[in-house]
Amino acid sequence: MPGAIYAEGLVKTFGDVRALDGVDLDVPEGTVLGLLGPNGAGKTTAVRCLTTLLRPDSGRAVVAGIDVLKQPNEVRRSIGLSGQFAAVDEYLTGRENLQMVGQLYQMRARAAKARAGELLEQFHLAGAADRPTKTYSGGMRRRLDLAAALVVSPPVMFMDEPTTGLDPRNRQELWEVIKQLVAGGTTLLLTTQYLEEADHLAHDIAVVDHGRVIARGTSDQLKARTGGERVEVVVHEREHVRTAAEVLGGFGKGPTTVEEHTRKLTVPVTGGAKLLAEVIRELDTRGIEIDDIGLRRPTLDDVFLSLTGHVAEVKKNGPATDAGRDDESTGHKDEKESAK
């Protein structure tokens, strides 16, 4: 029995660019799937196909038990979508925006007003509820956009990089809202460039690159694929970096990575705390002063680097520019043309 979100062999091309190249997904009800991948990997294209905004060239998709290609209108009634950019009317107040969404879903005016009030409180926007949205900060607009996606409490949610542009406190608050939704039975497909976000929220993670799912599993499973423990050392003096690399090379089970500008060295190892003590003794014997040393497991950053060949591209200063959007490099312009 397919999950709440199911896709099989999704293909979507824009001219000569194959944005999706046979994507398979299966998200069980009441869970979170984190969809990770570099810019241009096809994450947003996949979301648009699953939410009926784009029609795939081939393949099959079922959302909330409804065939996406055969019954798109029914799918739209059963999902919520928060896209990469806040889709709010700047000339309406926050309250009016939410009430409008409720009425578009054919809620009675009184019910729409009550639901708007609940969401404004939940997203800490009650104090600005009756101000025009054009006076909101970027983070406030992002929260209002997500609130709008939740007006009808949909059983299935799609969030395309929902915390882009939020400060750490607002991001943490949004994570708590997402946890509450999932605890209440909502199924969520989440695309993100913040790897700690996927680590924190996702029950399962799919890594997408060049329009294909190249890895799938829990965070721990993906980290296990990357390898075991790592010793990280930060030496005090830059001239000791080379000697420290020689020392670590004698203990490591793979090449030593050196970051010259931070004086940090990293090497994969086996042996745990006992080996770490031996490394410390050897560095001391060689007269190498250290600022920091530790033993850690692989992170999702390590997984991402191992699978895709480069680190994740995180947008730190608000919404991405056109050049940085997920699918700009895979024919987003062609997508717009094809939609006309």
mmCIF file of C-alpha atoms in Angstrom:
data_model
loop_
_atom_site.group_PDB
_atom_site.id
_atom_site.type_symbol
_atom_site.label_atom_id
_atom_site.label_comp_id
_atom_site.label_asym_id
_atom_site.label_seq_id
_atom_site.Cartn_x
_atom_site.Cartn_y
_atom_site.Cartn_z
ATOM 1 C CA MET A 1 0.000 0.000 0.000
ATOM 2 C CA PRO A 2 1.601 3.311 -1.075
ATOM 3 C CA GLY A 3 2.271 5.933 1.567
ATOM 4 C CA ALA A 4 0.566 9.311 1.917
ATOM 5 C CA ILE A 5 2.967 10.621 -0.753
ATOM 6 C CA TYR A 6 4.004 8.211 -3.477
ATOM 7 C CA ALA A 7 5.890 8.746 -6.724
ATOM 8 C CA GLU A 8 7.158 6.224 -9.233
ATOM 9 C CA GLY A 9 9.425 7.019 -12.181
ATOM 10 C CA LEU A 10 8.711 10.778 -12.347
ATOM 11 C CA VAL A 11 10.355 12.381 -15.377
ATOM 12 C CA LYS A 12 10.282 16.078 -16.266
ATOM 13 C CA THR A 13 12.321 17.795 -18.935
ATOM 14 C CA PHE A 14 12.747 21.436 -19.909
ATOM 15 C CA GLY A 15 14.208 21.530 -23.390
ATOM 16 C CA ASP A 16 17.444 19.558 -23.242
ATOM 17 C CA VAL A 17 17.521 19.558 -19.428
ATOM 18 C CA ARG A 18 16.205 16.496 -17.615
ATOM 19 C CA ALA A 19 15.163 18.043 -14.288
ATOM 20 C CA LEU A 20 13.626 14.776 -13.017
ATOM 21 C CA ASP A 21 15.066 11.517 -14.273
ATOM 22 C CA GLY A 22 12.920 8.771 -12.795
ATOM 23 C CA VAL A 23 12.280 9.906 -9.206
ATOM 24 C CA ASP A 24 10.763 7.335 -6.821
ATOM 25 C CA LEU A 25 9.418 8.401 -3.409
ATOM 26 C CA ASP A 26 7.266 6.787 -0.738
ATOM 27 C CA VAL A 27 6.385 8.737 2.434
ATOM 28 C CA PRO A 28 4.401 6.833 5.093
ATOM 29 C CA GLU A 29 1.480 8.612 6.732
ATOM 30 C CA GLY A 30 2.402 10.797 9.692
ATOM 31 C CA THR A 31 6.116 10.998 8.896
ATOM 32 C CA VAL A 32 8.562 13.579 7.532
ATOM 33 C CA LEU A 33 10.682 12.973 4.438
ATOM 34 C CA GLY A 34 13.595 15.371 4.070
ATOM 35 C CA LEU A 35 14.495 15.939 0.422
ATOM 36 C CA LEU A 36 18.102 17.094 0.167
ATOM 37 C CA GLY A 37 20.221 17.974 -2.826
ATOM 38 C CA PRO A 38 22.418 20.662 -4.366
ATOM 39 C CA ASN A 39 20.932 23.608 -6.239
ATOM 40 C CA GLY A 40 19.526 22.367 -9.534
ATOM 41 C CA ALA A 41 19.099 18.786 -8.298
ATOM 42 C CA GLY A 42 15.354 18.760 -9.015
ATOM 43 C CA LYS A 43 13.868 19.118 -5.524
ATOM 44 C CA THR A 44 11.515 21.991 -6.327
ATOM 45 C CA THR A 45 10.520 20.415 -9.647
ATOM 46 C CA ALA A 46 9.535 17.252 -7.756
ATOM 47 C CA VAL A 47 7.430 19.295 -5.319
ATOM 48 C CA ARG A 48 5.711 21.124 -8.181
ATOM 49 C CA CYS A 49 4.838 17.851 -9.877
ATOM 50 C CA LEU A 50 3.472 16.331 -6.663
ATOM 51 C CA THR A 51 1.381 19.445 -5.914
ATOM 52 C CA THR A 52 -0.126 19.629 -9.449
ATOM 53 C CA LEU A 53 1.726 22.852 -10.390
ATOM 54 C CA LEU A 54 3.627 20.963 -13.093
ATOM 55 C CA ARG A 55 2.625 17.910 -15.086
ATOM 56 C CA PRO A 56 5.388 15.302 -15.327
ATOM 57 C CA ASP A 57 6.286 13.943 -18.747
ATOM 58 C CA SER A 58 5.947 10.410 -17.443
ATOM 59 C CA GLY A 59 5.602 8.486 -14.218
ATOM 60 C CA ARG A 60 2.943 8.108 -11.546
ATOM 61 C CA ALA A 61 2.164 10.047 -8.379
ATOM 62 C CA VAL A 62 -0.414 9.551 -5.627
ATOM 63 C CA VAL A 63 -0.943 12.052 -2.785
ATOM 64 C CA ALA A 64 -3.362 11.404 0.097
ATOM 65 C CA GLY A 65 -4.625 8.383 -1.827
ATOM 66 C CA ILE A 66 -5.524 10.505 -4.887
ATOM 67 C CA ASP A 67 -3.963 10.195 -8.339
ATOM 68 C CA VAL A 68 -2.164 13.466 -9.044
ATOM 69 C CA LEU A 69 -2.557 13.256 -12.826
ATOM 70 C CA LYS A 70 -6.152 12.044 -12.928
ATOM 71 C CA GLN A 71 -7.676 14.098 -10.080
ATOM 72 C CA PRO A 72 -5.544 17.252 -9.605
ATOM 73 C CA ASN A 73 -8.420 19.293 -8.144
ATOM 74 C CA GLU A 74 -9.032 16.692 -5.442
ATOM 75 C CA VAL A 75 -5.320 16.663 -4.619
ATOM 76 C CA ARG A 76 -5.314 20.452 -4.155
ATOM 77 C CA ARG A 77 -8.123 20.159 -1.604
ATOM 78 C CA SER A 78 -6.067 17.683 0.429
ATOM 79 C CA ILE A 79 -2.677 19.384 0.636
ATOM 80 C CA GLY A 80 -0.941 22.460 1.975
ATOM 81 C CA LEU A 81 2.020 24.051 0.206
ATOM 82 C CA SER A 82 4.569 26.533 1.498
ATOM 83 C CA GLY A 83 6.886 27.494 -1.357
ATOM 84 C CA GLN A 84 10.364 29.001 -1.425
ATOM 85 C CA PHE A 85 8.991 32.533 -1.299
ATOM 86 C CA ALA A 86 6.211 33.914 0.881
ATOM 87 C CA ALA A 87 3.040 34.161 -1.227
ATOM 88 C CA VAL A 88 1.052 36.800 0.658
ATOM 89 C CA ASP A 89 -0.882 39.873 -0.460
ATOM 90 C CA GLU A 90 1.134 42.883 0.721
ATOM 91 C CA TYR A 91 -1.883 45.194 0.805
ATOM 92 C CA LEU A 92 -3.990 42.976 3.062
ATOM 93 C CA THR A 93 -3.384 42.597 6.778
ATOM 94 C CA GLY A 94 -2.119 39.318 8.164
ATOM 95 C CA ARG A 95 -5.603 38.499 9.415
ATOM 96 C CA GLU A 96 -7.202 39.349 6.059
ATOM 97 C CA ASN A 97 -4.693 37.153 4.227
ATOM 98 C CA LEU A 98 -5.599 34.130 6.330
ATOM 99 C CA GLN A 99 -9.344 34.801 6.170
ATOM 100 C CA MET A 100 -9.113 35.098 2.384
ATOM 101 C CA VAL A 101 -7.410 31.712 2.130
ATOM 102 C CA GLY A 102 -10.090 30.162 4.312
ATOM 103 C CA GLN A 103 -12.866 31.571 2.144
ATOM 104 C CA LEU A 104 -11.121 30.382 -1.012
ATOM 105 C CA TYR A 105 -11.351 26.919 0.559
ATOM 106 C CA GLN A 106 -15.100 27.614 0.949
ATOM 107 C CA MET A 107 -15.010 27.954 4.730
ATOM 108 C CA ARG A 108 -17.802 30.012 6.272
ATOM 109 C CA ALA A 109 -16.735 33.584 7.095
ATOM 110 C CA ARG A 110 -17.045 33.040 10.856
ATOM 111 C CA ALA A 111 -15.016 29.819 10.721
ATOM 112 C CA ALA A 112 -12.344 31.447 8.544
ATOM 113 C CA LYS A 113 -12.057 34.343 11.000
ATOM 114 C CA ALA A 114 -11.731 32.007 13.978
ATOM 115 C CA ARG A 115 -9.107 29.870 12.229
ATOM 116 C CA ALA A 116 -7.134 32.981 11.265
ATOM 117 C CA GLY A 117 -7.062 34.054 14.905
ATOM 118 C CA GLU A 118 -5.802 30.629 16.025
ATOM 119 C CA LEU A 119 -2.984 30.622 13.479
ATOM 120 C CA LEU A 120 -1.928 34.196 14.224
ATOM 121 C CA GLU A 121 -1.514 33.232 17.879
ATOM 122 C CA GLN A 122 0.275 29.987 17.028
ATOM 123 C CA PHE A 123 2.798 31.751 14.788
ATOM 124 C CA HIS A 124 3.330 34.692 17.159
ATOM 125 C CA LEU A 125 1.773 37.192 14.737
ATOM 126 C CA ALA A 126 -1.221 38.313 16.786
ATOM 127 C CA GLY A 127 0.399 41.642 17.631
ATOM 128 C CA ALA A 128 0.764 42.468 13.941
ATOM 129 C CA ALA A 129 -2.470 40.821 12.796
ATOM 130 C CA ASP A 130 -4.144 44.032 11.645
ATOM 131 C CA ARG A 131 -1.134 45.653 10.015
ATOM 132 C CA PRO A 132 -0.658 45.545 6.203
ATOM 133 C CA THR A 133 1.636 42.678 5.302
ATOM 134 C CA LYS A 134 3.965 45.041 3.412
ATOM 135 C CA THR A 135 5.085 46.316 6.848
ATOM 136 C CA TYR A 136 6.130 42.788 7.952
ATOM 137 C CA SER A 137 9.736 41.652 8.159
ATOM 138 C CA GLY A 138 10.891 38.783 5.943
ATOM 139 C CA GLY A 139 10.630 36.320 8.820
ATOM 140 C CA MET A 140 7.101 37.453 9.646
ATOM 141 C CA ARG A 141 6.012 37.020 6.030
ATOM 142 C CA ARG A 142 7.523 33.530 6.021
ATOM 143 C CA ARG A 143 5.546 32.578 9.125
ATOM 144 C CA LEU A 144 2.349 34.045 7.673
ATOM 145 C CA ASP A 145 2.879 32.083 4.453
ATOM 146 C CA LEU A 146 3.204 28.839 6.400
ATOM 147 C CA ALA A 147 0.127 29.719 8.456
ATOM 148 C CA ALA A 148 -1.811 30.199 5.209
ATOM 149 C CA ALA A 149 -0.816 26.693 4.127
ATOM 150 C CA LEU A 150 -2.347 25.341 7.341
ATOM 151 C CA VAL A 151 -5.714 27.121 7.271
ATOM 152 C CA VAL A 152 -7.633 23.941 6.415
ATOM 153 C CA SER A 153 -5.400 21.553 8.447
ATOM 154 C CA PRO A 154 -4.420 19.459 5.416
ATOM 155 C CA PRO A 155 -3.426 15.798 5.944
ATOM 156 C CA VAL A 156 -0.416 16.244 3.619
ATOM 157 C CA MET A 157 1.987 19.192 3.627
ATOM 158 C CA PHE A 158 4.762 20.215 1.244
ATOM 159 C CA MET A 159 7.326 22.707 2.529
ATOM 160 C CA ASP A 160 9.905 23.935 0.040
ATOM 161 C CA GLU A 161 12.778 25.396 2.095
ATOM 162 C CA PRO A 162 10.375 26.825 4.706
ATOM 163 C CA THR A 163 12.978 28.380 7.025
ATOM 164 C CA THR A 164 15.060 30.205 4.428
ATOM 165 C CA GLY A 165 15.697 33.721 5.687
ATOM 166 C CA LEU A 166 14.579 33.074 9.278
ATOM 167 C CA ASP A 167 16.824 33.887 12.205
ATOM 168 C CA PRO A 168 17.818 31.010 14.550
ATOM 169 C CA ARG A 169 15.055 31.729 17.090
ATOM 170 C CA ASN A 170 12.304 31.843 14.460
ATOM 171 C CA ARG A 171 13.706 28.708 12.853
ATOM 172 C CA GLN A 172 13.538 26.859 16.156
ATOM 173 C CA GLU A 173 9.950 28.053 16.689
ATOM 174 C CA LEU A 174 8.975 26.843 13.231
ATOM 175 C CA TRP A 175 10.577 23.470 13.917
ATOM 176 C CA GLU A 176 8.339 23.122 16.976
ATOM 177 C CA VAL A 177 5.257 23.931 14.881
ATOM 178 C CA ILE A 178 6.282 21.280 12.339
ATOM 179 C CA LYS A 179 6.772 18.699 15.104
ATOM 180 C CA GLN A 180 3.298 19.435 16.456
ATOM 181 C CA LEU A 181 1.779 19.029 12.992
ATOM 182 C CA VAL A 182 3.423 15.655 12.467
ATOM 183 C CA ALA A 183 2.508 14.506 15.974
ATOM 184 C CA GLY A 184 -1.104 15.259 14.999
ATOM 185 C CA GLY A 185 -0.865 12.920 11.992
ATOM 186 C CA THR A 186 0.200 15.281 9.180
ATOM 187 C CA THR A 187 2.514 13.844 6.532
ATOM 188 C CA LEU A 188 5.254 16.204 5.396
ATOM 189 C CA LEU A 189 7.661 16.389 2.492
ATOM 190 C CA LEU A 190 10.332 18.935 3.362
ATOM 191 C CA THR A 191 13.022 20.285 1.053
ATOM 192 C CA THR A 192 15.825 22.137 2.765
ATOM 193 C CA GLN A 193 19.378 23.357 2.352
ATOM 194 C CA TYR A 194 19.914 23.382 6.121
ATOM 195 C CA LEU A 195 21.267 19.935 6.847
ATOM 196 C CA GLU A 196 20.729 20.278 10.601
ATOM 197 C CA GLU A 197 17.058 20.903 9.823
ATOM 198 C CA ALA A 198 16.716 17.552 8.073
ATOM 199 C CA ASP A 199 18.687 15.896 10.879
ATOM 200 C CA HIS A 200 16.342 17.429 13.445
ATOM 201 C CA LEU A 201 12.970 16.890 11.745
ATOM 202 C CA ALA A 202 13.066 14.095 9.171
ATOM 203 C CA HIS A 203 12.217 10.480 9.915
ATOM 204 C CA ASP A 204 13.714 9.575 6.551
ATOM 205 C CA ILE A 205 15.984 11.420 4.100
ATOM 206 C CA ALA A 206 16.274 11.177 0.322
ATOM 207 C CA VAL A 207 19.295 12.730 -1.372
ATOM 208 C CA VAL A 208 18.598 13.952 -4.910
ATOM 209 C CA ASP A 209 21.209 14.811 -7.534
ATOM 210 C CA HIS A 210 20.824 15.327 -11.287
ATOM 211 C CA GLY A 211 17.116 14.493 -11.071
ATOM 212 C CA ARG A 212 17.579 11.120 -9.366
ATOM 213 C CA VAL A 213 17.326 9.829 -5.816
ATOM 214 C CA ILE A 214 20.892 8.678 -5.153
ATOM 215 C CA ALA A 215 20.487 7.664 -1.496
ATOM 216 C CA ARG A 216 17.668 7.008 0.944
ATOM 217 C CA GLY A 217 17.553 6.183 4.637
ATOM 218 C CA THR A 218 17.427 7.568 8.140
ATOM 219 C CA SER A 219 19.988 10.143 9.205
ATOM 220 C CA ASP A 220 21.922 7.475 11.131
ATOM 221 C CA GLN A 221 21.840 5.057 8.193
ATOM 222 C CA LEU A 222 23.201 7.651 5.792
ATOM 223 C CA LYS A 223 25.925 8.642 8.246
ATOM 224 C CA ALA A 224 26.901 4.983 8.652
ATOM 225 C CA ARG A 225 27.382 4.739 4.876
ATOM 226 C CA THR A 226 29.872 7.587 5.036
ATOM 227 C CA GLY A 227 32.139 5.876 7.543
ATOM 228 C CA GLY A 228 32.910 5.694 11.227
ATOM 229 C CA GLU A 229 34.356 8.169 13.679
ATOM 230 C CA ARG A 230 36.600 11.122 12.957
ATOM 231 C CA VAL A 231 39.266 12.835 14.997
ATOM 232 C CA GLU A 232 39.249 16.615 14.630
ATOM 233 C CA VAL A 233 42.214 18.674 15.792
ATOM 234 C CA VAL A 234 42.776 22.431 15.779
ATOM 235 C CA VAL A 235 46.484 23.234 16.251
ATOM 236 C CA HIS A 236 47.593 26.451 17.909
ATOM 237 C CA GLU A 237 50.384 27.394 15.511
ATOM 238 C CA ARG A 238 50.012 27.320 11.727
ATOM 239 C CA GLU A 239 53.575 26.002 11.288
ATOM 240 C CA HIS A 240 52.565 22.827 13.162
ATOM 241 C CA VAL A 241 49.820 21.890 10.690
ATOM 242 C CA ARG A 242 52.066 19.718 8.512
ATOM 243 C CA THR A 243 53.578 17.850 11.465
ATOM 244 C CA ALA A 244 50.133 17.310 12.972
ATOM 245 C CA ALA A 245 48.953 15.882 9.632
ATOM 246 C CA GLU A 246 51.823 13.363 9.770
ATOM 247 C CA VAL A 247 50.818 12.345 13.295
ATOM 248 C CA LEU A 248 47.141 11.889 12.374
ATOM 249 C CA GLY A 249 48.117 9.990 9.246
ATOM 250 C CA GLY A 250 49.674 7.358 11.474
ATOM 251 C CA PHE A 251 46.377 6.736 13.236
ATOM 252 C CA GLY A 252 43.903 7.322 10.434
ATOM 253 C CA LYS A 253 41.938 4.890 8.275
ATOM 254 C CA GLY A 254 41.833 7.314 5.371
ATOM 255 C CA PRO A 255 43.282 10.593 4.129
ATOM 256 C CA THR A 256 43.650 13.543 6.494
ATOM 257 C CA THR A 257 41.684 16.652 5.524
ATOM 258 C CA VAL A 258 43.463 19.937 6.272
ATOM 259 C CA GLU A 259 41.818 23.371 6.481
ATOM 260 C CA GLU A 260 44.778 25.728 6.443
ATOM 261 C CA HIS A 261 42.864 28.902 7.293
ATOM 262 C CA THR A 262 41.313 27.429 10.461
ATOM 263 C CA ARG A 263 44.284 25.139 11.301
ATOM 264 C CA LYS A 264 41.827 22.245 11.581
ATOM 265 C CA LEU A 265 42.689 18.685 10.600
ATOM 266 C CA THR A 266 40.227 15.793 10.306
ATOM 267 C CA VAL A 267 40.933 12.092 9.816
ATOM 268 C CA PRO A 268 38.658 9.000 9.835
ATOM 269 C CA VAL A 269 39.567 6.534 12.592
ATOM 270 C CA THR A 270 38.465 3.462 14.503
ATOM 271 C CA GLY A 271 39.213 2.917 18.162
ATOM 272 C CA GLY A 272 37.086 5.457 20.005
ATOM 273 C CA ALA A 273 38.208 7.289 23.119
ATOM 274 C CA LYS A 274 41.243 5.035 23.634
ATOM 275 C CA LEU A 275 42.661 6.019 20.261
ATOM 276 C CA LEU A 276 41.904 9.690 20.946
ATOM 277 C CA ALA A 277 44.038 9.505 24.100
ATOM 278 C CA GLU A 278 46.888 8.021 22.058
ATOM 279 C CA VAL A 279 46.620 10.825 19.500
ATOM 280 C CA ILE A 280 46.798 13.440 22.268
ATOM 281 C CA ARG A 281 49.910 11.798 23.769
ATOM 282 C CA GLU A 282 51.664 11.661 20.404
ATOM 283 C CA LEU A 283 50.891 15.292 19.608
ATOM 284 C CA ASP A 284 52.241 16.277 23.025
ATOM 285 C CA THR A 285 55.378 14.211 22.479
ATOM 286 C CA ARG A 286 55.965 16.026 19.178
ATOM 287 C CA GLY A 287 55.557 19.391 20.911
ATOM 288 C CA ILE A 288 52.387 20.336 19.042
ATOM 289 C CA GLU A 289 50.137 22.650 21.050
ATOM 290 C CA ILE A 290 46.431 22.245 20.286
ATOM 291 C CA ASP A 291 43.458 24.578 20.751
ATOM 292 C CA ASP A 292 40.823 21.854 20.411
ATOM 293 C CA ILE A 293 40.523 18.125 19.806
ATOM 294 C CA GLY A 294 37.559 15.798 19.669
ATOM 295 C CA LEU A 295 36.053 12.585 18.395
ATOM 296 C CA ARG A 296 32.858 12.862 16.389
ATOM 297 C CA ARG A 297 30.545 10.840 14.182
ATOM 298 C CA PRO A 298 29.908 11.834 10.558
ATOM 299 C CA THR A 299 27.415 14.654 10.043
ATOM 300 C CA LEU A 300 24.913 15.103 7.232
ATOM 301 C CA ASP A 301 27.428 17.555 5.767
ATOM 302 C CA ASP A 302 29.858 14.630 5.456
ATOM 303 C CA VAL A 303 27.112 12.523 3.861
ATOM 304 C CA PHE A 304 26.258 15.286 1.410
ATOM 305 C CA LEU A 305 29.898 15.758 0.450
ATOM 306 C CA SER A 306 30.436 12.031 0.044
ATOM 307 C CA LEU A 307 27.351 11.511 -2.132
ATOM 308 C CA THR A 308 27.338 14.653 -4.283
ATOM 309 C CA GLY A 309 30.991 15.651 -4.322
ATOM 310 C CA HIS A 310 30.499 19.062 -2.700
ATOM 311 C CA VAL A 311 29.020 20.650 0.422
ATOM 312 C CA ALA A 312 25.435 21.869 0.637
ATOM 313 C CA GLU A 313 24.803 25.393 -0.621
ATOM 314 C CA VAL A 314 23.046 27.219 2.200
ATOM 315 C CA LYS A 315 21.306 30.541 1.595
ATOM 316 C CA LYS A 316 22.166 32.641 4.638
ATOM 317 C CA ASN A 317 20.783 36.065 3.851
ATOM 318 C CA GLY A 318 17.096 35.725 3.141
ATOM 319 C CA PRO A 319 15.473 34.298 0.025
ATOM 320 C CA ALA A 320 17.706 33.133 -2.753
ATOM 321 C CA THR A 321 18.290 35.265 -5.775
ATOM 322 C CA ASP A 322 17.188 33.935 -9.125
ATOM 323 C CA ALA A 323 20.690 32.624 -9.698
ATOM 324 C CA GLY A 324 20.554 30.598 -6.493
ATOM 325 C CA ARG A 325 17.124 29.051 -6.757
ATOM 326 C CA ASP A 326 16.859 25.297 -6.712
ATOM 327 C CA ASP A 327 15.797 24.840 -10.279
ATOM 328 C CA GLU A 328 17.070 27.955 -11.993
ATOM 329 C CA SER A 329 20.069 26.016 -13.237
ATOM 330 C CA THR A 330 17.837 23.237 -14.552
ATOM 331 C CA GLY A 331 15.636 25.234 -16.863
ATOM 332 C CA HIS A 332 13.294 27.232 -14.633
ATOM 333 C CA LYS A 333 12.919 29.749 -17.455
ATOM 334 C CA ASP A 334 11.798 26.939 -19.750
ATOM 335 C CA GLU A 335 9.363 25.826 -17.058
ATOM 336 C CA LYS A 336 7.719 29.251 -17.051
ATOM 337 C CA GLU A 337 7.458 29.223 -20.802
ATOM 338 C CA SER A 338 5.912 25.766 -20.825
ATOM 339 C CA ALA A 339 3.286 26.881 -18.304
ATOM 340 C CA LYS A 340 2.030 29.722 -20.501
#
